[in-house]
Structure formats: C-alpha cells, structure tokens
Short mmCIF file of C-alpha atoms and ligand atoms in Angstrom, two decimals:
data_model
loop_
_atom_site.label_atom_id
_atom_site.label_comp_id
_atom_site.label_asym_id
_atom_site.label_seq_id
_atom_site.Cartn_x
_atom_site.Cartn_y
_atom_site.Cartn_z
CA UNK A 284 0.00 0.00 0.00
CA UNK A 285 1.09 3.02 -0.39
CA UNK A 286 -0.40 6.70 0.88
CA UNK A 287 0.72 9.70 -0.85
CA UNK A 288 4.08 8.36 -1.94
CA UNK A 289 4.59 6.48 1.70
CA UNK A 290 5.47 3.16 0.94
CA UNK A 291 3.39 0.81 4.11
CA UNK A 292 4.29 -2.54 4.83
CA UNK A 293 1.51 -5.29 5.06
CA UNK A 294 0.45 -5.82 8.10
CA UNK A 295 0.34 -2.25 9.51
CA UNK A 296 -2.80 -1.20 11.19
CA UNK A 297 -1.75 2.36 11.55
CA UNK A 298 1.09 4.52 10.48
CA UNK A 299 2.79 7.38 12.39
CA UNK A 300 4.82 9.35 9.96
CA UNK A 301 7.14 11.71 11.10
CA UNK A 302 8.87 14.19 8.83
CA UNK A 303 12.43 14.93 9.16
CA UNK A 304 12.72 17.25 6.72
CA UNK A 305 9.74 19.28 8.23
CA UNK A 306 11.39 19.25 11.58
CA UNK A 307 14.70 20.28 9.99
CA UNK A 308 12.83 22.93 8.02
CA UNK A 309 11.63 23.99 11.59
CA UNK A 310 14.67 24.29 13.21
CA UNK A 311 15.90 27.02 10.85
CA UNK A 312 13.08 28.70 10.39
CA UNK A 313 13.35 29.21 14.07
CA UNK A 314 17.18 30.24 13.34
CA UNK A 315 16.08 32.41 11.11
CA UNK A 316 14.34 34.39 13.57
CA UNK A 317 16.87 34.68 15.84
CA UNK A 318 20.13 33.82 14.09
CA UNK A 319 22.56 35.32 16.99
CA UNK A 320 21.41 32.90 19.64
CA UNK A 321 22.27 29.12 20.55
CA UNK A 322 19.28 27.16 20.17
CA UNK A 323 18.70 24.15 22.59
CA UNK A 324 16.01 21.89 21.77
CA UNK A 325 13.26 20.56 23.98
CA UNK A 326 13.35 16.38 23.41
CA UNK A 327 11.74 15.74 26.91
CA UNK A 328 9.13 12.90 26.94
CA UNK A 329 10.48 11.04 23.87
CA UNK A 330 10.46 14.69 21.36
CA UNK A 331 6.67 14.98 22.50
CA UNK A 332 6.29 11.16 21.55
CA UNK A 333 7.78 11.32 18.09
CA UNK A 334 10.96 9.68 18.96
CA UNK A 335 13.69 11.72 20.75
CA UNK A 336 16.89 9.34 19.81
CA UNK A 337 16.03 9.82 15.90
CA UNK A 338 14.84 13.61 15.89
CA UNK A 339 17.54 14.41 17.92
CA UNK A 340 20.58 13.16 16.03
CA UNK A 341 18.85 14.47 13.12
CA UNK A 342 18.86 18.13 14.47
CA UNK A 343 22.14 17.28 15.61
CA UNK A 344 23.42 16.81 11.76
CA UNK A 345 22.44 20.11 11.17
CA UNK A 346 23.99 21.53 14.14
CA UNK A 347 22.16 21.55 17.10
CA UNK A 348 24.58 21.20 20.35
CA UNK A 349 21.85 21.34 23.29
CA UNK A 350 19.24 19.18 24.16
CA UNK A 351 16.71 19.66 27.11
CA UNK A 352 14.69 16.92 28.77
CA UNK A 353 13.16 16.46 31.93
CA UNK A 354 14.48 13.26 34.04
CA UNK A 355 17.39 12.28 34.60
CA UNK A 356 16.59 8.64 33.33
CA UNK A 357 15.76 10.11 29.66
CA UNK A 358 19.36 11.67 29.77
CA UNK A 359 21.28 8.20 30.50
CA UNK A 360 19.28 6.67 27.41
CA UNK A 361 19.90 9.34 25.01
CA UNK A 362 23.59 10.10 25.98
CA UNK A 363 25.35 7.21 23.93
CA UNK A 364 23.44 8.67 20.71
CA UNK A 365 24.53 12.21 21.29
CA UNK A 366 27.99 11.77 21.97
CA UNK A 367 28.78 15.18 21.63
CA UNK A 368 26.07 17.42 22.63
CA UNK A 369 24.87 19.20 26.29
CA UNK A 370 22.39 17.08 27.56
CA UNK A 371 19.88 19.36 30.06
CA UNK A 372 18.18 17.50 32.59
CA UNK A 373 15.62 20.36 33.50
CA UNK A 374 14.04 18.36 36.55
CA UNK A 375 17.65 18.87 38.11
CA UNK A 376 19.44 16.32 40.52
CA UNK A 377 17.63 14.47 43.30
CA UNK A 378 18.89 12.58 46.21
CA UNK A 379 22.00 10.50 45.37
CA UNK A 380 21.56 10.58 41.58
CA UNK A 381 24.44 12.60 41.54
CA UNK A 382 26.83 10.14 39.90
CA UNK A 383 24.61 9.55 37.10
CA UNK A 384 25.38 12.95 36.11
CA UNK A 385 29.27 12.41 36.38
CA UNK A 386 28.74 9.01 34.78
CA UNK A 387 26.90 10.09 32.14
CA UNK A 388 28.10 13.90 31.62
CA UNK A 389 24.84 14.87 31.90
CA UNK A 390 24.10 18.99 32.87
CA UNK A 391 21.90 19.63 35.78
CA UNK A 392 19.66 22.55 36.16
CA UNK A 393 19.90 23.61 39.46
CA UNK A 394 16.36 24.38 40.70
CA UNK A 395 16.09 24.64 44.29
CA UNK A 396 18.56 25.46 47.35
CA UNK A 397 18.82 22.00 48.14
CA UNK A 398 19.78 20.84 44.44
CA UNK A 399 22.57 23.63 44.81
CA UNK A 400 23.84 21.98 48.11
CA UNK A 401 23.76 18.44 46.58
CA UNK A 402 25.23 19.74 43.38
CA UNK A 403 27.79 21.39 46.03
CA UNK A 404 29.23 17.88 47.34
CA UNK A 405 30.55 17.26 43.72
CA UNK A 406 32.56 19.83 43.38
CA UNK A 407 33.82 19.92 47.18
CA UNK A 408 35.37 16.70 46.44
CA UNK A 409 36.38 17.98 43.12
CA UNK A 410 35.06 15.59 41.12
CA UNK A 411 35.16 16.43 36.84
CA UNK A 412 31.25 17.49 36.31
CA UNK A 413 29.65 19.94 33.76
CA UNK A 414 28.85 23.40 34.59
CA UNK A 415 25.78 23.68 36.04
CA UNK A 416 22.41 25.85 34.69
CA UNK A 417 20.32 27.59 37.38
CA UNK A 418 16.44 28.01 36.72
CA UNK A 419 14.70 30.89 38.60
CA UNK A 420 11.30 31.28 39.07
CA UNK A 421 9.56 34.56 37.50
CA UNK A 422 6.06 33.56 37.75
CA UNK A 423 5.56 29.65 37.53
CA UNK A 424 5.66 28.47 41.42
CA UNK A 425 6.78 25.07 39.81
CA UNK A 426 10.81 25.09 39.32
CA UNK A 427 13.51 26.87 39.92
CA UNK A 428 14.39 29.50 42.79
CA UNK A 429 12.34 31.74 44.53
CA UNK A 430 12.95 35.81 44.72
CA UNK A 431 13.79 34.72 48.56
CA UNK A 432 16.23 31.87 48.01
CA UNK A 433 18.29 34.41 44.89
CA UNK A 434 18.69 36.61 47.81
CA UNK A 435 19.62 34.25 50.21
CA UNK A 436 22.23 33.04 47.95
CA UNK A 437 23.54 36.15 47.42
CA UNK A 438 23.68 37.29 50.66
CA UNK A 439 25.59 34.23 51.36
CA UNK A 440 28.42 34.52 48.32
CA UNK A 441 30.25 31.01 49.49
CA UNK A 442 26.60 29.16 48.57
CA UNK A 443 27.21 29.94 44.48
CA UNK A 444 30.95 30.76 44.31
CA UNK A 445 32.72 27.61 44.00
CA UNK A 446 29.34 26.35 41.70
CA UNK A 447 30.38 26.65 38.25
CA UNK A 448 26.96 28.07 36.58
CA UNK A 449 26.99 28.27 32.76
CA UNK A 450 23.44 29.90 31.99
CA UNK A 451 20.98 31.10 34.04
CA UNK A 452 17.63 30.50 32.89
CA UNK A 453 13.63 31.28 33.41
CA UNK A 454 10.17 29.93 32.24
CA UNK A 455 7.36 32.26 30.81
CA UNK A 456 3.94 31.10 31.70
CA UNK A 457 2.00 33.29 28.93
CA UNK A 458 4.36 33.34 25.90
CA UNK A 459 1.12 31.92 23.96
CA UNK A 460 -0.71 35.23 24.60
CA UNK A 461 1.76 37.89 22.62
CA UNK A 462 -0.19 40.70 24.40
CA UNK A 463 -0.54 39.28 28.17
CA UNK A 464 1.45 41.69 30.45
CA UNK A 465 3.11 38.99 31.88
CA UNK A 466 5.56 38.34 29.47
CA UNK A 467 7.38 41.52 30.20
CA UNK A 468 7.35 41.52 33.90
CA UNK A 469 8.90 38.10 33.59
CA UNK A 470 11.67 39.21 31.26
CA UNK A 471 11.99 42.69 34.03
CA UNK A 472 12.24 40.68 36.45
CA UNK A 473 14.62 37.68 35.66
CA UNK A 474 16.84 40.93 34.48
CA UNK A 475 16.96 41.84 38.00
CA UNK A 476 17.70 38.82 39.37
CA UNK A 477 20.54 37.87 36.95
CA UNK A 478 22.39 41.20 37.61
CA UNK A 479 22.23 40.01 41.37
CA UNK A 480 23.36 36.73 40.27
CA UNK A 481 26.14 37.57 38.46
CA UNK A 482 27.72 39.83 40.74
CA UNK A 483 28.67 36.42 42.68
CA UNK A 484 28.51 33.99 39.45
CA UNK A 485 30.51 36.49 36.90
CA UNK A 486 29.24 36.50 33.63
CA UNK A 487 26.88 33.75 32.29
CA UNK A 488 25.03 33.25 29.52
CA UNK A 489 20.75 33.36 29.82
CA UNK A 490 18.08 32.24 28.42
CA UNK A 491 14.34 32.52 28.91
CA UNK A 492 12.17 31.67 25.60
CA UNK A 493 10.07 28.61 24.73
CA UNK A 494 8.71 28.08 21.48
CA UNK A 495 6.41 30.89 21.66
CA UNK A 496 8.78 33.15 23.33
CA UNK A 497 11.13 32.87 20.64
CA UNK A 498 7.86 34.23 18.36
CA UNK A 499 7.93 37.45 21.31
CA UNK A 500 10.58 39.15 19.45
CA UNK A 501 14.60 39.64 20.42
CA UNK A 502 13.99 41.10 23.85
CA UNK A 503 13.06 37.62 24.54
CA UNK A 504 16.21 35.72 22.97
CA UNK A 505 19.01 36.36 24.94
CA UNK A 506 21.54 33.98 24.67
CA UNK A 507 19.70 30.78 24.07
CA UNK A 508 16.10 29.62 23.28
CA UNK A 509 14.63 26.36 23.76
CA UNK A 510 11.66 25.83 21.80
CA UNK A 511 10.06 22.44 21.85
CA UNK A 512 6.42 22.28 20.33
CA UNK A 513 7.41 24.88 16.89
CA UNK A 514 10.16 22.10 15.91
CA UNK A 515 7.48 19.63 15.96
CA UNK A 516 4.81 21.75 13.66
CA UNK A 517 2.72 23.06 16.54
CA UNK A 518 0.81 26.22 16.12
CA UNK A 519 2.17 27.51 19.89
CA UNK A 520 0.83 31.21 19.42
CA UNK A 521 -3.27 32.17 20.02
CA UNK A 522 -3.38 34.99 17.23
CA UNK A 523 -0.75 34.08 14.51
CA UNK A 524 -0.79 31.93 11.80
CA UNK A 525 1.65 28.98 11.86
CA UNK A 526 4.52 29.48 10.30
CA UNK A 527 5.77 25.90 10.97
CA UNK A 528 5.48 22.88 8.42
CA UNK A 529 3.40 19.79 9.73
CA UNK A 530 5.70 17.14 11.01
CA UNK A 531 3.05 14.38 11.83
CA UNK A 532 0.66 12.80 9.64
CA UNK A 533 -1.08 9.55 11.48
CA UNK A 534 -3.02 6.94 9.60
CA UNK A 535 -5.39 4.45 10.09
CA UNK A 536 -6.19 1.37 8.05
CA UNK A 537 -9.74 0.33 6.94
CA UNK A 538 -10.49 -3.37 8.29
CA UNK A 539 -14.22 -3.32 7.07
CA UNK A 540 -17.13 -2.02 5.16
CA UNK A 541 -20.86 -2.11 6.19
CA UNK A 542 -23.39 -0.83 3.94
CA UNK A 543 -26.08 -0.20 6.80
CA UNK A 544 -29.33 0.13 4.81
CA UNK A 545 -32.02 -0.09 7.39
CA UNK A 546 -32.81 2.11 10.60
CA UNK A 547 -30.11 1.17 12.81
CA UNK A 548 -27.56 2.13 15.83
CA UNK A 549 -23.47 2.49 15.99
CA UNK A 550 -20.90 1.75 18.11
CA UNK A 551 -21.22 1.35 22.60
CA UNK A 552 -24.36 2.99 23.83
CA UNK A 553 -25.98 2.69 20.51
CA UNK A 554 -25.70 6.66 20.66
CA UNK A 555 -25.51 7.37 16.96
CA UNK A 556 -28.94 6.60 15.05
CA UNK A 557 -28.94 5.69 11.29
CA UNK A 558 -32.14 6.46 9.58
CA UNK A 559 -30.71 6.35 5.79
CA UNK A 560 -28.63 4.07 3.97
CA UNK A 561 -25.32 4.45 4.94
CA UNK A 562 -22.01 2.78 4.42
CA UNK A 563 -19.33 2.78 7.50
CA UNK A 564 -15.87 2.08 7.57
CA UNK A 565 -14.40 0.44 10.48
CA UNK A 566 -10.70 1.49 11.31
CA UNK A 567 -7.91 0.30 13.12
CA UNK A 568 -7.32 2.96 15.37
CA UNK A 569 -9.12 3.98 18.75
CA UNK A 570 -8.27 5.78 21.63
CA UNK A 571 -5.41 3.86 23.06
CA UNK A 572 -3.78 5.48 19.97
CA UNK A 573 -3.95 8.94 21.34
CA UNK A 574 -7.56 9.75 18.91
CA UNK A 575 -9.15 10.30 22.54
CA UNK A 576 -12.93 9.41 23.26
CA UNK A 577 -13.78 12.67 23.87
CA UNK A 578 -13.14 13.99 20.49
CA UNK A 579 -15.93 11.97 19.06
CA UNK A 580 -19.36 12.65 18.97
CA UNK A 581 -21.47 11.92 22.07
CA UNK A 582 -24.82 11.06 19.97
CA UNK A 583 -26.56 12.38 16.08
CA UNK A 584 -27.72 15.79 17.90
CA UNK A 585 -24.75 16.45 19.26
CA UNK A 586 -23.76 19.74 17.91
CA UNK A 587 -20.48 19.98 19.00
CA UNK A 588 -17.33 19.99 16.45
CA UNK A 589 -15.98 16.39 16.32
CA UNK A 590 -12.79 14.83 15.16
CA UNK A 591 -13.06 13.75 10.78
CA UNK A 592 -11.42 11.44 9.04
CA UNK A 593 -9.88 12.26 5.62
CA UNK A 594 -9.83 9.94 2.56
CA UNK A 595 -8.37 11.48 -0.20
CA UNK A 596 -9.13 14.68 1.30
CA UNK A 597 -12.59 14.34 0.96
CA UNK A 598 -14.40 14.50 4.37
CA UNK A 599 -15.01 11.51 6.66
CA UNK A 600 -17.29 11.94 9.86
CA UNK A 601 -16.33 9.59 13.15
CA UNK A 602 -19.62 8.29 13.91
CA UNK A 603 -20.59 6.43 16.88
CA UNK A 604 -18.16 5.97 20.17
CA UNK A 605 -14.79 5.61 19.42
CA UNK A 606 -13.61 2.46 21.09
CA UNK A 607 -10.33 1.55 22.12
CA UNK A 608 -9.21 -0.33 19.54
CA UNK A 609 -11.83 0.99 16.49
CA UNK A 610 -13.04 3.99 14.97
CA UNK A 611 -16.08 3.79 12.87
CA UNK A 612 -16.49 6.38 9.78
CA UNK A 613 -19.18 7.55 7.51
CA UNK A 614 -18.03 7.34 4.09
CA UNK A 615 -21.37 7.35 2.43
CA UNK A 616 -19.92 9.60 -0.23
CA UNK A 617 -16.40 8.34 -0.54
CA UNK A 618 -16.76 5.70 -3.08
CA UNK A 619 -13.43 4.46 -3.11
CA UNK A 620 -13.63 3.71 0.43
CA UNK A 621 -12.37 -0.16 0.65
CA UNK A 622 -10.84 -2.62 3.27
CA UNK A 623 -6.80 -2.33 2.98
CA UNK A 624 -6.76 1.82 2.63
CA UNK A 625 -5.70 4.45 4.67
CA UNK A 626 -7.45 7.28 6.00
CA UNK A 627 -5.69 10.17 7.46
CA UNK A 628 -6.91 11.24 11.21
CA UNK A 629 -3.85 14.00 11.27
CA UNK A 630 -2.16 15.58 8.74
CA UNK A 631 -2.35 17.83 5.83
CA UNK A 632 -6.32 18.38 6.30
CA UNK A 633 -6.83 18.10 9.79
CA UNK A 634 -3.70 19.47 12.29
CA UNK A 635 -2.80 18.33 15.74
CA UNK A 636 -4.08 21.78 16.83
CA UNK A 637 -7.34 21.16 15.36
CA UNK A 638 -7.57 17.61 16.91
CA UNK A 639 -7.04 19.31 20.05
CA UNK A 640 -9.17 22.10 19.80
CA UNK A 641 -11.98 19.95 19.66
CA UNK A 642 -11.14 17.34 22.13
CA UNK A 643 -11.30 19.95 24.70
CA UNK A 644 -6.90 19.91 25.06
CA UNK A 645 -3.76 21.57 23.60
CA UNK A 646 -1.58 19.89 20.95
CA UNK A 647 1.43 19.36 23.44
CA UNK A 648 -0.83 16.88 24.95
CA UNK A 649 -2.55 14.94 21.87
CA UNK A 650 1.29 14.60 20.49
CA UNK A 651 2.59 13.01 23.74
CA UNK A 652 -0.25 10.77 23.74
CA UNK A 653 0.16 9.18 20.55
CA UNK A 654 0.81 5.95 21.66
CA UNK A 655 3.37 2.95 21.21
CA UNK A 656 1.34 1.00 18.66
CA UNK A 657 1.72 2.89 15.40
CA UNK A 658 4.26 2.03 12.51
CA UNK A 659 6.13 4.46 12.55
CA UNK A 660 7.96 5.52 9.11
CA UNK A 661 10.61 8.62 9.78
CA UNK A 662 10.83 10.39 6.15
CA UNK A 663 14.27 11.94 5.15
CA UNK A 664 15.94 9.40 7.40
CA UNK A 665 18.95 8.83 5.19
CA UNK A 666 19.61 11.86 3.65
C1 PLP B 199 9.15 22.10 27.77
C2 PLP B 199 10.01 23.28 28.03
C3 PLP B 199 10.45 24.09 26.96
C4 PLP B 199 9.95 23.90 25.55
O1 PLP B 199 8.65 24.44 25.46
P1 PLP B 199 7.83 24.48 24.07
O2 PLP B 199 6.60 25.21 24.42
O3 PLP B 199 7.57 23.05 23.71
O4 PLP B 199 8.67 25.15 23.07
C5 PLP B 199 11.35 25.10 27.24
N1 PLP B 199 11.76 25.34 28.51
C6 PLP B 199 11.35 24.60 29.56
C7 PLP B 199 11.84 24.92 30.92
C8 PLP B 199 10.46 23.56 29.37
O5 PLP B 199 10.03 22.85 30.40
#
C-alpha cells in the first residue's frame, strides 16, 4: 500500500509518519528568527512522543549542540546517541543521583537550594562534572528558585561561588498570549535577578524563551532559546498563523465495510442513530492510539465539532463511540472507500491543533499521547 508516496508494509494497522525534513525545516526557520542565539532543543518525553533518539541526532546533523529533557533517566538513554552534545536534565538532581550525572556527563539545572547543596558535594570533592544551569522562578511556582532563596544566595556569596553556573535560565507562563502583560514583567524581572546573580557567578550566559517566546521578538532571545512544540509543527501562538510545516501525519487502516441500509444504531451505547442508507468504515485505530474518546461525537444531535477522518481529502465523519481499539467512519460519499486503505486522522487536512481544539486539550498533549502501537515511518531518514 502506499499513501501519498509512503510506501506501508503489510500488516500495519496504523502509520505514524514523522517528517524529518519538516522538523529540519523547523529548526531554521526558528534560526532564522533569531540567528545570533544558541538554540537548545526541547526532546523531553520522547520529542513529545515522536521519537527523541532519531529527531535528535537528526537536528544534531544540522547543528544543534543542546538538548533539554526532563528526568534524569531520559538523559542516561539518550547520551550514547549524542555523543557530543549538552544534555539538560531540567528536573535537576535528586537525592544520590548525583553520579549519574558524572557518569553520564549529563548537565543539571539547578532548581532549588537543596539541588545547589547536593550539586555542592561534587565539586567539594572535586570531582570532573559539567557546569551547572540555574532556573529561577519569574512567575511559575513550579521550578527553579524563589525571589527569597536568589537573595539568600547572594547574601551568602560562598553558597554559588565555588558552583560553576553556565546559563541562568527562566520559564514564561503566557508566551502563547503575545499581548498578556506577563511576558514583560517576567523578562523585568529575571533581568533583575541575573544582575544580582552575576555579581557572585561572573558573567553567564541566559536564556528565557520557549517556542512561543522565541515568536515574542529579540527582547526575549538572549543567549539561548529552547523551543520544543514549533520544531514539531505546533501552532504555539493564540493569534498568529503557523509558520511551521506539519511534522506528523497519522493513519489508520480500513479493516471493514458495512453498507447499513435499514434504521439502525453504531458503536457502545448505541448513541448514533442511522435512519438512511449508509455505508461505514471500520478502522484500526481507537483511543489507546492517542484519537481520545472525547473527540468523538457523544450522539446524532450532538452539535459539537468532532474529530473527521480524511480519505483522499474528501471529508469523513467519526460516527458512533470511538472504542479503544476501532473507529467507525461515515463514508457514504467516498466511493473508493475499501478494506486495505488508509485514511488520514492527522495531517495535511486536519492538524494536531485542530484535533485538540476539539477534544477539549492543547496539541502538546494529543502529540505526547500518541501511543506505542503505530508504525512508525521517519521520512528523510537517510539523507
Ligand atoms: C518544555 C520546556 C520548553 C519547551 O517548550 P515548548 O513550548 O515546547 O517550546 C522550554 N523550557 C522549559 C523549561 C520547558 O520545560
């Protein structure tokens, strides 16, 4: 079978394709908008589900040096594929995982007084670790140092001194919203706090943008940026248009055909009615493979938006529940509808962000809940 060019094996159920090129495309488009700063790339949680050891030595081959993720356990599995790179472990060092870190050259954001003092031990006993990042908190109560603990550390120069801190960095909490005030008393503030900082630290180097802070303008860029979502192809800004090319495109398989040509009821709960002759296609795909429940329609007079199908771009309604394992589709007016082909549930007709908008979520979350079971074919793999 094949799907747009996409060459799919038999035997595949449902395809996850991932586009290299589109990610790579991605990347410098978001180099393009700020071409004098580093950017380090957000892989946490597998690159959003799309496969962190593959995207990431793909951005690597076009020069990416810095990777973020979030446990120290993703860090130790990614480190023998990106030999040469910073690996950020943005949850930051807890109790006695400190070796893993020296093991594994892995860089610790320091988030909390305590991580400093455990970080501390290392270099008391002068053992060969990376320079350290330190988060502080402008307006997340979630990582990183408070206002009180930045001046109890610099009231207290011996606490930061012998740390060797390479960047200091923040989190904005409204970089979606281009005109919430927030964004600006964040970037006032972690000013003020880094020239405290570095009176003790000496100069580092800062950084404080997320995908959509890296859309905020140069204020916002500093030294280094760490978008995430925009490599990926989501839209990660309320008014704009996306710029970014569509990474994902996720198919499903048709396993049957049922011309239903009396009154009649589908899927659990018997909550959509069929009054007409209708023909349904059954796929195979449900919501253990991230197409949640919710995004379905509840019953016929439900008058909600709900997640479509695409065959051939031509419109495909999910009718019925969507079950775990099965999706059921009206293609009434899609003649070519057959057991064996695909239809698309995301891709070049209907985006992650419109998935989400109408199952109630954002598209960080409908990505990272894709699921284990798909094929999954990486495009512009070998070149
Ligand atoms: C996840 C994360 C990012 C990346 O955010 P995106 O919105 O995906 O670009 C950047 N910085 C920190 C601290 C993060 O946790």
């Amino acid at each position: 079978m094949n799907f747009n060019g996409t060459q799919i094996p038999p035997g595949v159920s449902s395809v996850l394709i991932v586009d290299l090129e589109a990610i790579k495309h991605n990347y410098r488009h978001i180099q393009s908008l700020a071409p004098d700063t580093e950017i380090g790339v957000s892989i946490k949680s597998d690159a959003y589900g799309l496969g962190a050891s593959v995207i990431a030595k793909t951005l690597a081959s076009i020069g990416c040096k810095t990777f973020f993720v979030a446990t120290i356990d993703e860090g130790v599995k990614l480190r023998s594929d990106l030999p040469n790179t910073e690996i950020v472990i943005l949850n930051g060092p807890t109790a006695n995982s400190e070796w893993l870190f020296v093991e594994h050259q892995l860089t610790p954001t320091l988030n909390s007084l305590s991580q400093i003092d455990t970080w501390k031990t290392l270099k008391k006993d002068n053992i060969p670790c990376k320079a350290a990042y330190l988060h502080i908190d402008t307006g997340m109560s979630r990582l990183g140092l408070s206002i009180n603990d930045v001046s109890q550390l610099c009231s207290n120069v011996n606490m930061l001194n012998e740390l060797d801190i390479k960047v200091i960095m923040s989190h904005l909490s409204c970089a979606d919203d281009e005109k919430s005030s927030t964004n600006k008393k964040q970037l006032v503030l972690f000013n003020t706090l880094v020239k405290q900082l570095t009176v003790i630290t000496g100069p580092v180097r800062l950084s404080l943008a997320n995908s959509a802070g890296c859309l905020l303008g140069s204020d916002y860029h500093l030294d280094m940026i760490r978008p995430g979502a925009s490599i990926y192809g989501l839209k990660v800004t309320k008014s704009a248009q996306n710029p970014m090319r569509r990474v994902v495109h996720l198919l499903a398989q048709i396993i049957q055909i049922r011309n239903v040509d009396h009154p009649s009821t589908v899927g659990y709960g018997a909550t959509h009615k069929i009054n007409q002759p209708t023909k349904i296609a059954t796929l195979a795909m449900g919501y253990a493979d991230g197409i949640s429940r919710a995004s379905g329609q509840v019953s016929n007079k439900d008058n909600r938006p709900f997640a479509t199908a695409f065959i051939n771009g031509k419109v495909a309604p999910i009718v019925g529940r969507i079950s775990m394992d099965l999706i059921t589709i009206d293609v009434t007016q899609i003649p070519e509808a057959k057991p064996g082909i695909y239809a698309e549930l995301i891709g070049n007709n209907i985006s992650i962000d419109d998935l989400a908008d109408i199952s109630g979520t954002i598209g960080y979350e409908i990505l990272t809940r894709l699921g284990q079971r798909h094929h999954r074919i990486y495009k512009g793999l070998d070149n």
